[in-house]
Short mmCIF file of C-alpha atoms in Angstrom, two decimals:
data_model
loop_
_atom_site.label_atom_id
_atom_site.label_comp_id
_atom_site.label_asym_id
_atom_site.label_seq_id
_atom_site.Cartn_x
_atom_site.Cartn_y
_atom_site.Cartn_z
CA UNK A 1 23.85 0.83 -66.23
CA UNK A 2 25.43 -0.46 -62.86
CA UNK A 3 26.97 -3.71 -63.64
CA UNK A 4 26.10 -6.67 -61.38
CA UNK A 5 28.52 -9.30 -61.36
CA UNK A 6 28.25 -12.79 -61.02
CA UNK A 7 29.12 -16.04 -62.72
CA UNK A 8 28.38 -16.26 -66.57
CA UNK A 9 27.44 -20.02 -65.76
CA UNK A 10 24.65 -19.09 -62.94
CA UNK A 11 23.32 -16.26 -64.93
CA UNK A 12 22.82 -19.00 -67.38
CA UNK A 13 20.67 -21.06 -64.63
CA UNK A 14 18.64 -18.13 -63.64
CA UNK A 15 17.42 -17.33 -67.10
CA UNK A 16 17.19 -21.14 -68.25
CA UNK A 17 13.99 -22.45 -67.67
CA UNK A 18 12.45 -19.01 -68.48
CA UNK A 19 13.79 -19.14 -72.38
CA UNK A 20 12.54 -22.98 -72.14
CA UNK A 21 8.99 -22.04 -71.17
CA UNK A 22 9.04 -19.32 -74.18
CA UNK A 23 11.20 -21.73 -76.57
CA UNK A 24 8.67 -24.40 -75.45
CA UNK A 25 6.38 -24.36 -78.88
CA UNK A 26 9.05 -23.99 -81.36
CA UNK A 27 10.98 -27.03 -79.43
CA UNK A 28 8.82 -29.45 -78.20
CA UNK A 29 10.17 -32.30 -80.37
CA UNK A 30 13.56 -31.41 -79.82
CA UNK A 31 13.07 -30.96 -75.62
CA UNK A 32 10.75 -34.26 -75.55
CA UNK A 33 14.27 -35.90 -76.68
CA UNK A 34 16.26 -34.57 -74.40
CA UNK A 35 14.27 -35.45 -71.84
CA UNK A 36 14.26 -39.20 -73.23
CA UNK A 37 17.79 -39.22 -73.89
CA UNK A 38 18.47 -37.65 -70.04
CA UNK A 39 16.09 -39.78 -68.19
CA UNK A 40 14.04 -37.15 -67.36
CA UNK A 41 10.79 -39.11 -68.65
CA UNK A 42 8.51 -38.99 -65.42
CA UNK A 43 7.59 -43.02 -64.60
CA UNK A 44 4.55 -43.77 -67.34
CA UNK A 45 5.01 -40.49 -69.42
CA UNK A 46 6.69 -42.12 -72.36
CA UNK A 47 4.09 -42.89 -73.73
CA UNK A 48 2.57 -39.23 -73.50
CA UNK A 49 2.27 -36.74 -76.13
CA UNK A 50 5.63 -33.99 -76.87
CA UNK A 51 3.90 -31.15 -74.91
CA UNK A 52 3.51 -32.93 -71.62
CA UNK A 53 7.18 -34.08 -72.01
CA UNK A 54 8.37 -31.12 -72.75
CA UNK A 55 6.24 -29.48 -69.75
CA UNK A 56 7.82 -32.18 -67.53
CA UNK A 57 11.67 -31.74 -68.47
CA UNK A 58 11.23 -27.42 -67.97
CA UNK A 59 9.77 -28.70 -65.08
CA UNK A 60 12.72 -31.40 -64.01
CA UNK A 61 15.11 -28.39 -64.80
CA UNK A 62 13.74 -26.06 -62.38
CA UNK A 63 13.92 -29.36 -60.12
CA UNK A 64 17.81 -29.43 -60.96
CA UNK A 65 19.01 -25.99 -60.11
CA UNK A 66 16.70 -26.01 -56.82
CA UNK A 67 18.37 -29.18 -56.10
CA UNK A 68 21.83 -27.67 -56.95
CA UNK A 69 21.31 -25.03 -54.66
CA UNK A 70 21.63 -21.99 -57.73
CA UNK A 71 20.20 -18.98 -56.20
CA UNK A 72 17.58 -18.44 -59.36
CA UNK A 73 17.80 -14.32 -57.63
CA UNK A 74 19.33 -11.15 -58.96
CA UNK A 75 19.44 -8.60 -55.73
CA UNK A 76 19.78 -5.09 -57.18
CA UNK A 77 17.79 -5.61 -60.20
CA UNK A 78 16.59 -2.33 -61.45
CA UNK A 79 13.29 -2.34 -64.17
CA UNK A 80 15.23 0.82 -65.54
CA UNK A 81 18.04 -1.36 -66.90
CA UNK A 82 15.64 -3.96 -68.71
CA UNK A 83 16.14 -1.65 -71.85
CA UNK A 84 19.46 -1.23 -72.41
CA UNK A 85 19.76 -5.46 -71.20
CA UNK A 86 17.26 -6.09 -73.60
CA UNK A 87 19.03 -4.80 -76.53
CA UNK A 88 22.31 -6.28 -75.57
CA UNK A 89 20.99 -9.50 -75.07
CA UNK A 90 18.94 -9.17 -78.62
CA UNK A 91 22.09 -8.09 -80.16
CA UNK A 92 24.33 -10.99 -78.83
CA UNK A 93 21.95 -13.66 -79.68
CA UNK A 94 21.20 -12.66 -83.26
CA UNK A 95 24.92 -11.80 -83.97
CA UNK A 96 26.45 -15.14 -82.88
CA UNK A 97 23.85 -17.94 -82.10
CA UNK A 98 21.19 -20.06 -84.04
CA UNK A 99 18.12 -20.66 -81.80
CA UNK A 100 14.79 -21.73 -82.43
CA UNK A 101 13.21 -18.29 -81.40
CA UNK A 102 15.03 -15.18 -81.29
CA UNK A 103 13.05 -13.18 -78.88
CA UNK A 104 12.26 -9.82 -79.29
CA UNK A 105 13.25 -7.04 -76.45
CA UNK A 106 9.78 -7.07 -75.15
CA UNK A 107 10.16 -11.07 -74.67
CA UNK A 108 13.14 -10.71 -73.27
CA UNK A 109 12.00 -7.61 -71.00
CA UNK A 110 9.29 -9.88 -69.50
CA UNK A 111 11.65 -12.55 -68.39
CA UNK A 112 14.02 -10.12 -66.72
CA UNK A 113 10.42 -8.92 -64.98
CA UNK A 114 9.62 -12.54 -63.78
CA UNK A 115 13.20 -12.37 -62.33
CA UNK A 116 12.90 -9.51 -60.82
CA UNK A 117 9.34 -10.19 -59.43
CA UNK A 118 11.21 -13.95 -57.69
CA UNK A 119 14.23 -11.55 -56.92
CA UNK A 120 11.75 -8.79 -54.96
CA UNK A 121 9.69 -11.44 -53.59
CA UNK A 122 12.83 -13.54 -51.98
CA UNK A 123 14.14 -10.28 -50.16
CA UNK A 124 10.86 -9.47 -48.88
CA UNK A 125 10.70 -13.12 -47.44
CA UNK A 126 14.29 -12.65 -46.34
CA UNK A 127 13.39 -9.07 -44.86
CA UNK A 128 10.25 -10.29 -42.77
CA UNK A 129 12.24 -13.31 -41.55
CA UNK A 130 15.06 -11.01 -39.82
CA UNK A 131 12.20 -8.46 -38.26
#
């Protein structure tokens, strides 16, 4: 498996919205509390249910990543590496982290596929601009 090197924090920023999406159902009360404590509740939204507030938090996280100019793409991703990446990610999480939802290899590969799709679409746009 080839190594794609970039900062750990950037990697976390790239996967964060996808992981929040997967954990939304199991963590909606916690996400709602986080949204309220950080002021990420939209005007007039305080009386809404946990689901709507959690959804809004995830939208705000995506916006924050964009506003901080964190590139959400990974050039050079190969789907052929996803099995190895999923295996390593699942092992790391199961051995060291308490998380609301332990993802299956298929769920991890689904997240990687989404990131690859965004990355490929971005690369295609860059190629078209250069033409």
